[in-house]
CSV table of C-alpha atoms in Angstrom, one decimal:
chain,number,residue,atom,x,y,z
A,1,MET,CA,95.0,91.0,90.1
A,2,SER,CA,98.5,90.8,91.6
A,3,LYS,CA,100.9,88.1,90.5
A,4,SER,CA,102.1,85.4,93.0
A,5,GLY,CA,105.7,84.7,93.6
A,6,PHE,CA,108.6,86.0,95.7
A,7,VAL,CA,111.4,88.6,95.6
A,8,ILE,CA,115.0,87.9,96.4
A,9,LYS,CA,116.9,91.0,97.5
A,10,ASN,CA,120.6,91.8,98.1
A,11,LEU,CA,122.0,89.4,95.5
A,12,ASP,CA,125.7,89.6,94.8
A,13,PRO,CA,126.4,91.3,91.4
A,14,THR,CA,128.2,88.2,90.2
A,15,ILE,CA,125.1,86.1,90.5
A,16,SER,CA,123.3,85.6,87.2
A,17,GLU,CA,119.8,84.4,86.3
A,18,VAL,CA,121.3,81.0,85.4
A,19,ASP,CA,122.7,80.7,88.9
A,20,ILE,CA,119.2,81.4,90.4
A,21,ILE,CA,117.5,79.0,88.0
A,22,THR,CA,120.1,76.3,89.0
A,23,GLU,CA,119.5,77.1,92.7
A,24,LEU,CA,115.7,76.8,92.4
A,25,ARG,CA,115.7,73.8,90.1
A,26,ASN,CA,113.7,71.7,92.5
A,27,PHE,CA,110.8,74.1,92.5
A,28,LYS,CA,108.4,72.8,89.8
A,29,HIS,CA,105.9,75.6,89.5
A,30,ILE,CA,108.2,78.6,88.7
A,31,ASP,CA,106.9,80.5,85.7
A,32,SER,CA,109.6,83.1,85.2
A,33,ILE,CA,112.8,84.6,86.8
A,34,SER,CA,113.7,88.3,86.2
A,35,LEU,CA,117.0,89.7,87.5
A,36,MET,CA,117.0,93.5,88.2
A,37,GLN,CA,120.5,94.8,88.0
A,38,ASN,CA,121.6,97.9,89.9
A,39,GLY,CA,124.9,99.1,88.4
A,40,LYS,CA,127.6,98.2,91.0
A,41,GLY,CA,124.9,97.8,93.6
A,42,PHE,CA,123.4,94.6,94.9
A,43,ASN,CA,120.6,93.2,92.7
A,44,SER,CA,117.1,91.9,93.2
A,45,CYS,CA,115.2,89.1,91.5
A,46,ILE,CA,111.5,88.6,90.9
A,47,VAL,CA,110.4,85.0,90.8
A,48,LEU,CA,106.9,84.3,89.6
A,49,CYS,CA,105.5,81.0,91.0
A,50,SER,CA,102.0,79.5,90.7
A,51,SER,CA,102.3,77.3,93.8
A,52,PHE,CA,101.6,78.9,97.2
A,53,ASN,CA,103.3,76.0,99.0
A,54,GLU,CA,106.5,76.5,97.0
A,55,ILE,CA,106.5,80.3,97.7
A,56,ILE,CA,106.2,79.5,101.5
A,57,GLU,CA,109.0,76.9,101.1
A,58,ALA,CA,111.3,79.4,99.3
A,59,VAL,CA,110.8,82.1,101.9
A,60,SER,CA,111.4,79.6,104.7
A,61,ARG,CA,114.5,78.1,103.1
A,62,TYR,CA,116.3,81.2,101.8
A,63,ASN,CA,115.2,84.2,103.8
A,64,GLY,CA,118.2,85.4,105.8
A,65,SER,CA,120.5,82.7,104.3
A,66,ARG,CA,123.7,83.5,102.4
A,67,MET,CA,124.5,83.2,98.7
A,68,ARG,CA,128.2,83.5,97.9
A,69,GLY,CA,128.9,84.8,101.4
A,70,VAL,CA,126.3,87.6,101.2
A,71,MET,CA,123.1,87.5,103.3
A,72,ILE,CA,119.9,87.8,101.3
A,73,SER,CA,116.2,88.3,102.0
A,74,VAL,CA,113.3,86.5,100.4
A,75,GLN,CA,109.8,88.0,100.6
A,76,PRO,CA,106.5,87.0,99.0
A,77,ILE,CA,105.2,89.4,96.4
A,78,LYS,CA,102.5,91.6,98.1
A,79,SER,CA,100.0,94.1,96.8
A,80,LYS,CA,100.2,97.8,97.9
A,81,GLU,CA,97.1,97.2,100.1
A,82,GLN,CA,98.7,94.3,101.8
A,83,MET,CA,101.8,96.2,102.6
A,84,GLU,CA,99.8,99.2,103.9
A,85,GLY,CA,97.7,96.9,106.1
A,86,GLU,CA,100.9,95.3,107.5
A,87,SER,CA,102.6,98.5,108.3
A,88,GLU,CA,100.5,99.3,111.4
A,89,LYS,CA,101.4,95.8,112.8
A,90,SER,CA,105.2,96.0,112.1
A,91,ALA,CA,108.3,96.9,114.0
A,92,PHE,CA,112.1,97.2,113.6
A,93,ILE,CA,114.5,95.3,115.8
A,94,SER,CA,118.0,96.8,115.6
A,95,GLY,CA,121.4,96.3,117.2
A,96,LEU,CA,121.9,92.7,116.0
A,97,LYS,CA,125.4,91.4,115.1
A,98,ASP,CA,126.7,91.3,111.6
A,99,ASP,CA,127.2,87.5,111.8
A,100,LEU,CA,123.5,87.0,112.9
A,101,ASP,CA,122.2,83.5,112.4
A,102,PHE,CA,118.9,84.7,111.0
A,103,ALA,CA,117.2,81.3,110.9
A,104,LEU,CA,117.9,80.7,114.7
A,105,PHE,CA,116.8,84.3,115.6
A,106,SER,CA,113.6,83.9,113.5
A,107,GLN,CA,112.8,80.5,115.2
A,108,ARG,CA,113.2,82.0,118.7
A,109,MET,CA,111.1,85.0,117.9
A,110,LYS,CA,108.3,82.8,116.5
A,111,THR,CA,108.2,80.6,119.5
A,112,VAL,CA,107.3,83.6,121.7
A,113,TYR,CA,105.3,85.9,119.4
A,114,CYS,CA,102.7,85.4,116.6
A,115,ILE,CA,104.7,86.7,113.6
A,116,SER,CA,103.5,86.9,110.0
A,117,SER,CA,106.9,87.6,108.4
A,118,MET,CA,110.3,89.0,109.1
A,119,PHE,CA,113.3,89.8,106.9
A,120,PRO,CA,116.8,91.5,107.3
A,121,LEU,CA,117.6,94.9,106.0
A,122,PHE,CA,120.8,95.9,104.1
A,123,ARG,CA,123.0,98.8,103.3
A,124,CYS,CA,123.6,100.0,99.7
A,125,ASP,CA,127.0,98.1,99.7
A,126,GLY,CA,125.2,94.8,100.6
A,127,THR,CA,126.2,94.6,104.2
A,128,PHE,CA,123.7,93.7,107.0
A,129,THR,CA,122.5,96.8,108.9
A,130,GLY,CA,121.9,94.8,112.1
A,131,LYS,CA,118.2,95.6,111.7
A,132,VAL,CA,115.3,93.3,111.0
A,133,TYR,CA,111.8,94.2,109.9
A,134,VAL,CA,109.1,92.2,111.7
A,135,VAL,CA,105.3,92.0,110.8
A,136,PHE,CA,103.2,90.7,113.7
A,137,ASP,CA,99.8,89.1,113.5
A,138,THR,CA,98.1,91.9,115.6
A,139,ILE,CA,98.9,95.4,116.8
A,140,GLN,CA,98.6,94.2,120.4
A,141,GLU,CA,101.2,91.5,119.7
A,142,ARG,CA,103.5,94.1,118.2
A,143,ASP,CA,103.1,96.5,121.1
A,144,ALA,CA,103.9,93.7,123.6
A,145,ALA,CA,107.0,92.6,121.7
A,146,VAL,CA,108.3,96.1,121.4
A,147,SER,CA,107.7,96.8,125.1
A,148,TYR,CA,109.6,93.6,126.2
A,149,LEU,CA,112.4,93.5,123.6
A,150,ASN,CA,113.5,97.1,123.7
A,151,GLY,CA,116.7,97.4,125.8
A,152,THR,CA,117.2,93.6,126.2
A,153,THR,CA,120.2,91.7,124.7
A,154,TYR,CA,120.5,89.0,122.1
A,155,ASP,CA,123.7,87.0,121.6
A,156,GLY,CA,125.4,89.4,124.0
A,157,ALA,CA,124.5,92.6,122.2
A,158,PRO,CA,121.9,95.2,123.4
A,159,ILE,CA,119.0,95.5,120.9
A,160,GLN,CA,116.3,98.1,120.3
A,161,ALA,CA,112.7,97.6,119.2
A,162,GLU,CA,110.7,100.4,117.7
A,163,LYS,CA,107.2,100.6,116.1
A,164,PHE,CA,107.1,101.3,112.4
A,165,THR,CA,105.5,104.8,111.8
A,166,LYS,CA,105.9,107.5,109.1
A,167,GLU,CA,107.7,109.6,111.7
A,168,TYR,CA,110.1,106.7,112.3
A,169,THR,CA,110.8,106.4,108.6
A,170,THR,CA,111.6,110.1,108.3
A,171,SER,CA,113.8,110.1,111.4
A,172,GLN,CA,115.7,107.1,110.2
A,173,GLN,CA,116.4,108.4,106.7
A,174,ARG,CA,120.2,108.1,106.4
A,175,ASN,CA,120.7,107.2,102.8
A,176,CYS,CA,121.5,109.8,100.1
A,177,PHE,CA,121.7,109.6,96.4
A,178,VAL,CA,124.8,111.4,95.0
A,179,LYS,CA,125.3,113.0,91.6
A,180,PHE,CA,128.2,114.6,89.8
A,181,ILE,CA,130.9,112.3,91.2
A,182,PRO,CA,134.1,112.7,89.2
A,183,LEU,CA,134.9,109.6,87.1
A,184,ALA,CA,138.4,109.2,88.7
A,185,TRP,CA,137.0,108.9,92.3
A,186,THR,CA,137.1,105.6,94.1
A,187,GLN,CA,134.8,104.4,96.8
A,188,ALA,CA,137.4,105.3,99.4
A,189,ARG,CA,137.6,108.9,98.0
A,190,LEU,CA,133.8,109.3,98.2
A,191,THR,CA,133.8,108.0,101.8
A,192,GLU,CA,136.6,110.4,102.8
A,193,TYR,CA,134.8,113.4,101.2
A,194,CYS,CA,131.4,112.6,102.7
A,195,SER,CA,133.0,112.1,106.2
A,196,ARG,CA,133.3,115.9,106.5
A,197,PHE,CA,129.5,116.0,107.0
A,198,GLY,CA,129.3,113.1,109.5
A,199,ASP,CA,130.2,109.5,110.1
A,200,VAL,CA,129.7,107.3,107.0
A,201,GLU,CA,128.4,103.8,107.3
A,202,SER,CA,128.9,102.8,103.6
A,203,CYS,CA,129.4,104.2,100.1
A,204,ILE,CA,129.0,102.9,96.6
A,205,ILE,CA,129.8,104.4,93.2
A,206,ARG,CA,127.9,103.3,90.1
A,207,ASP,CA,129.5,102.5,86.7
A,208,ALA,CA,129.5,105.6,84.5
A,209,GLU,CA,127.5,105.7,81.4
A,210,GLU,CA,129.4,105.8,78.1
A,211,GLY,CA,130.5,109.4,77.3
A,212,ALA,CA,129.4,110.8,80.6
A,213,GLU,CA,131.5,113.4,82.4
A,214,PHE,CA,130.4,112.3,85.9
A,215,THR,CA,128.8,109.3,87.6
A,216,THR,CA,126.4,108.7,90.5
A,217,GLY,CA,126.4,106.7,93.7
A,218,PHE,CA,124.9,106.3,97.2
A,219,VAL,CA,126.1,107.2,100.7
A,220,CYS,CA,124.7,105.9,104.0
A,221,PHE,CA,125.4,108.0,107.1
A,222,VAL,CA,125.4,106.8,110.6
A,223,THR,CA,122.9,109.5,111.7
A,224,ASN,CA,119.9,111.1,110.2
A,225,GLN,CA,121.3,114.5,111.1
A,226,ALA,CA,124.3,114.1,108.8
A,227,SER,CA,122.1,113.0,105.8
A,228,THR,CA,119.7,115.9,106.5
A,229,LEU,CA,122.7,118.4,106.6
A,230,VAL,CA,124.2,117.1,103.3
A,231,CYS,CA,120.9,117.2,101.5
A,232,SER,CA,120.4,120.8,102.4
A,233,LEU,CA,123.7,121.8,100.7
A,234,THR,CA,123.7,123.2,97.2
A,235,ARG,CA,126.5,122.6,94.6
A,236,GLU,CA,127.6,126.2,95.2
A,237,ASP,CA,127.9,125.9,99.0
A,238,ALA,CA,131.3,126.6,100.4
A,239,GLN,CA,131.0,123.4,102.5
A,240,ASN,CA,130.7,121.4,99.3
A,241,PRO,CA,133.9,122.4,97.3
A,242,GLU,CA,133.7,119.4,95.0
A,243,LYS,CA,130.2,120.5,93.9
A,244,LEU,CA,128.5,117.1,94.5
A,245,ALA,CA,124.7,117.0,94.6
A,246,PHE,CA,123.0,115.1,97.4
A,247,ALA,CA,119.3,114.1,97.7
A,248,PRO,CA,117.4,111.8,100.0
A,249,TYR,CA,117.3,108.2,98.7
A,250,LEU,CA,113.8,107.3,97.6
A,251,SER,CA,112.3,103.9,96.9
A,252,ALA,CA,110.8,103.1,93.5
A,253,THR,CA,107.3,103.7,94.9
A,254,GLU,CA,108.3,107.0,96.4
A,255,ARG,CA,110.1,108.1,93.2
A,256,LYS,CA,106.9,107.3,91.2
A,257,LYS,CA,104.7,109.3,93.6
A,258,LEU,CA,107.2,112.3,93.5
A,259,LYS,CA,107.2,112.2,89.6
A,260,GLN,CA,103.4,112.1,89.6
A,261,ARG,CA,103.2,115.1,91.9
A,262,GLU,CA,105.8,117.0,89.9
A,263,ARG,CA,104.0,116.2,86.6
A,264,ALA,CA,100.6,117.3,88.1
A,265,LYS,CA,102.2,120.6,89.4
A,266,ALA,CA,103.8,121.2,86.0
A,267,GLU,CA,100.5,120.6,84.2
A,268,GLN,CA,98.7,122.9,86.6
A,269,GLU,CA,101.3,125.7,86.0
A,270,GLN,CA,101.1,125.2,82.2
A,271,GLU,CA,97.2,125.4,82.3
A,272,GLN,CA,97.5,128.6,84.3
A,273,ALA,CA,100.0,130.1,81.8
A,274,CYS,CA,97.6,129.2,78.9
A,275,GLU,CA,94.7,130.9,80.7
A,276,GLU,CA,96.9,134.0,81.1
A,277,GLY,CA,97.9,134.0,77.4
A,278,ARG,CA,101.6,133.4,78.0
A,279,VAL,CA,102.0,130.2,75.9
A,280,LEU,CA,102.6,130.0,72.2
A,281,LEU,CA,102.1,126.9,70.0
A,282,LEU,CA,104.4,126.7,67.0
A,283,ARG,CA,103.7,124.2,64.2
A,284,GLY,CA,105.6,123.0,61.2
A,285,LEU,CA,109.1,123.1,62.7
A,286,GLY,CA,111.8,121.2,60.7
A,287,GLU,CA,114.8,119.2,61.9
A,288,LYS,CA,117.0,122.4,62.1
A,289,ASN,CA,114.4,124.2,64.2
A,290,THR,CA,115.6,122.9,67.6
A,291,ALA,CA,114.4,124.1,71.0
A,292,GLU,CA,117.6,126.2,71.2
A,293,TRP,CA,116.8,127.7,67.8
A,294,VAL,CA,113.3,128.7,69.0
A,295,ARG,CA,114.7,130.2,72.2
A,296,GLN,CA,117.3,132.3,70.2
A,297,GLN,CA,114.5,133.6,67.9
A,298,LEU,CA,112.3,134.7,70.7
A,299,GLU,CA,114.4,135.6,73.8
A,300,ALA,CA,114.5,139.3,72.7
A,301,PHE,CA,110.8,139.6,73.5
A,302,GLY,CA,111.1,138.8,77.2
A,303,GLU,CA,111.9,136.0,79.7
A,304,ILE,CA,111.2,132.5,78.4
A,305,VAL,CA,110.2,130.1,81.2
A,306,ASP,CA,110.2,126.9,79.1
A,307,VAL,CA,110.5,125.6,75.5
A,308,HIS,CA,109.0,122.2,75.0
A,309,LEU,CA,109.5,120.5,71.6
A,310,PHE,CA,107.4,117.5,70.6
A,311,SER,CA,106.8,115.4,67.5
A,312,GLY,CA,104.0,116.4,65.2
A,313,ARG,CA,101.6,114.2,63.4
A,314,VAL,CA,102.1,115.2,59.8
A,315,GLY,CA,105.1,114.9,57.5
A,316,GLY,CA,107.7,114.4,60.2
A,317,LYS,CA,107.4,118.0,61.3
A,318,HIS,CA,107.6,119.1,64.9
A,319,SER,CA,105.6,121.4,67.2
A,320,CYS,CA,106.7,123.4,70.1
A,321,TYR,CA,105.2,125.1,73.2
A,322,VAL,CA,106.9,128.3,74.3
A,323,THR,CA,106.0,129.7,77.7
A,324,PHE,CA,106.8,133.3,78.5
A,325,ALA,CA,107.0,134.9,82.0
A,326,GLU,CA,104.6,137.7,80.9
A,327,GLU,CA,101.6,138.0,78.6
A,328,PRO,CA,102.9,141.1,76.6
A,329,SER,CA,106.1,139.2,75.7
A,330,ALA,CA,104.0,136.3,74.3
A,331,SER,CA,101.8,138.8,72.3
A,332,ASN,CA,104.8,140.6,70.7
A,333,ALA,CA,106.5,137.3,69.9
A,334,LEU,CA,103.3,136.0,68.2
A,335,ARG,CA,103.2,139.1,66.0
A,336,PHE,CA,106.8,138.5,65.1
A,337,LEU,CA,106.2,134.8,64.3
A,338,ARG,CA,103.3,135.6,62.0
A,339,GLY,CA,105.7,137.5,59.7
A,340,GLN,CA,106.3,136.3,56.1
A,341,ARG,CA,109.8,134.9,57.0
A,342,PHE,CA,108.4,132.2,59.2
A,343,GLN,CA,105.3,131.5,57.0
A,344,LYS,CA,107.6,130.8,54.0
A,345,GLN,CA,109.3,128.2,56.2
A,346,GLY,CA,105.9,126.6,56.9
A,347,ILE,CA,106.0,127.7,60.5
A,348,TYR,CA,102.6,128.7,61.9
A,349,SER,CA,102.0,130.1,65.4
A,350,LEU,CA,99.0,130.7,67.6
A,351,LEU,CA,98.2,131.2,71.3
A,352,ALA,CA,97.9,127.8,73.1
A,353,GLU,CA,94.7,127.1,74.9
A,354,SER,CA,94.2,125.4,78.2
A,355,LYS,CA,92.7,121.9,78.3
A,356,ASP,CA,89.6,123.2,79.9
A,357,ARG,CA,89.0,125.8,77.2
A,358,LEU,CA,89.7,123.2,74.4
A,359,ALA,CA,87.2,120.8,76.1
A,360,LYS,CA,84.5,123.5,76.1
A,361,LYS,CA,85.2,124.3,72.4
A,362,LYS,CA,84.9,120.6,71.5
A,363,THR,CA,81.7,120.4,73.4
A,364,LYS,CA,80.3,123.4,71.6
A,365,GLU,CA,81.4,122.1,68.2
A,366,ALA,CA,79.9,118.7,68.9
A,367,ALA,CA,76.6,120.4,69.9
A,368,LYS,CA,76.6,122.4,66.6
A,369,LYS,CA,77.3,119.3,64.5
A,370,THR,CA,74.5,117.4,66.3
A,371,LYS,CA,72.1,120.3,65.8
A,372,ALA,CA,73.0,120.5,62.1
A,373,ILE,CA,72.5,116.8,61.6
A,374,GLN,CA,69.1,117.0,63.3
A,375,MET,CA,68.1,120.0,61.1
A,376,ASN,CA,69.1,118.2,57.9
A,377,ALA,CA,67.3,115.1,59.0
A,378,GLU,CA,63.9,116.8,59.7
A,379,PRO,CA,62.8,117.4,56.0
A,380,LYS,CA,63.7,113.8,55.2
A,381,GLU,CA,61.5,112.6,58.0
A,382,LEU,CA,58.7,114.8,56.8
A,383,GLU,CA,59.0,113.5,53.3
A,384,LEU,CA,58.9,109.9,54.5
A,385,ASP,CA,55.8,110.6,56.5
A,386,LEU,CA,54.1,112.2,53.5
A,387,THR,CA,55.0,109.3,51.3
A,388,HIS,CA,53.6,106.9,53.8
A,389,MET,CA,50.4,109.0,54.1
A,390,ASN,CA,50.1,109.1,50.3
A,391,ASP,CA,50.3,105.3,50.1
A,392,GLN,CA,47.5,105.1,52.7
A,393,LEU,CA,45.3,107.5,50.7
A,394,TYR,CA,45.9,106.2,47.1
A,395,GLY,CA,47.3,102.7,47.6
A,396,PHE,CA,51.0,101.6,47.6
A,397,GLY,CA,53.0,103.0,44.6
A,398,ALA,CA,50.6,105.8,43.7
A,399,GLN,CA,52.1,109.1,42.6
A,400,PRO,CA,52.2,111.6,45.4
A,401,SER,CA,50.0,114.7,45.1
A,402,SER,CA,51.7,118.0,44.1
A,403,SER,CA,51.1,119.6,47.5
A,404,ILE,CA,50.1,118.7,51.0
A,405,PHE,CA,47.1,121.0,50.6
A,406,ASP,CA,45.8,118.8,47.8
A,407,VAL,CA,46.1,115.7,49.9
A,408,PHE,CA,44.1,117.1,52.8
A,409,MET,CA,41.5,119.0,50.7
A,410,GLY,CA,40.8,116.1,48.4
A,411,ASN,CA,42.0,117.9,45.3
A,412,PHE,CA,43.1,114.8,43.5
């Protein structure tokens, strides 16, 4: 069951949880407030609230308002199903001025169209994009609004209205995540460098982690073509002399899905390697037996695709999977690892098995155990039956006959 509450987005980095608590002091049914910080970027805040009326009031009062001079958006917490259901009834209205009076614009829109919700969108540096996301009550209402609003003017500026689709999202992808930014670079230097690929709308550089050689940041281009170009470049490309790494910016949900796909692909490849006999499992590795140490010991036998070290269950020892590119390399390495030098160190090696094969083995072993238990139980059941029969023949507590033949033949 999803929790009820609302999300405040685009908060100035100087705003703390105490500031938000103070601002919302008149709301009596707030359960918790969690501020999510984003380096030098603008923050978000999740507010859990048990009162539906207070959630509606917070959205109505603060959505599109300004806190410390920065426009914010306030949206009710929604489930994935709710958001997917709303997407087919939603549209983007763009071209609005930076100093938009959101409350007035929202009021005018709602007097003409049946609207469920609407909120402003922001760049990574916290500035208003001039774009508003609108969810209509019906698809028909959305289509009528888009048809009428597209090409009209608001507050003297021409505006555009477009339906939300997956194709629209792809075509509008202009934000990039940037890695390997030199620590000495400023926002102005990053903007200057990125301008060689296209017009830059905004840039931001994150605070570097302690001891790091580089930092990361974001860049928003004016066009999708520029962001597509820069994301196609490698660090070795001549057009990228400072060797920065660019990637399309993904939302938290998109990153989660991407990680799940990558994990599933890696597991599938590992299973295939196990089936082909290219994976070794090393057990009993000590603290000095690092992944690099394992690689150095075995690289002479052939190309090593991956070395994955993980904690063991016994005595603080570690285990390790070593994946080779070819099966003969794994076989030769296994013979080498089974030598006395490694056994004296307590290191034991074997071919790793796929999950499917291990599951079949476990099923067979379980079946064998069950059969053994049943076979051991049969004589006891027979003995109990004979004792019961003996009691019926002689009376309770009588000594059983020496043989079942005596019982049935009357030799007693």
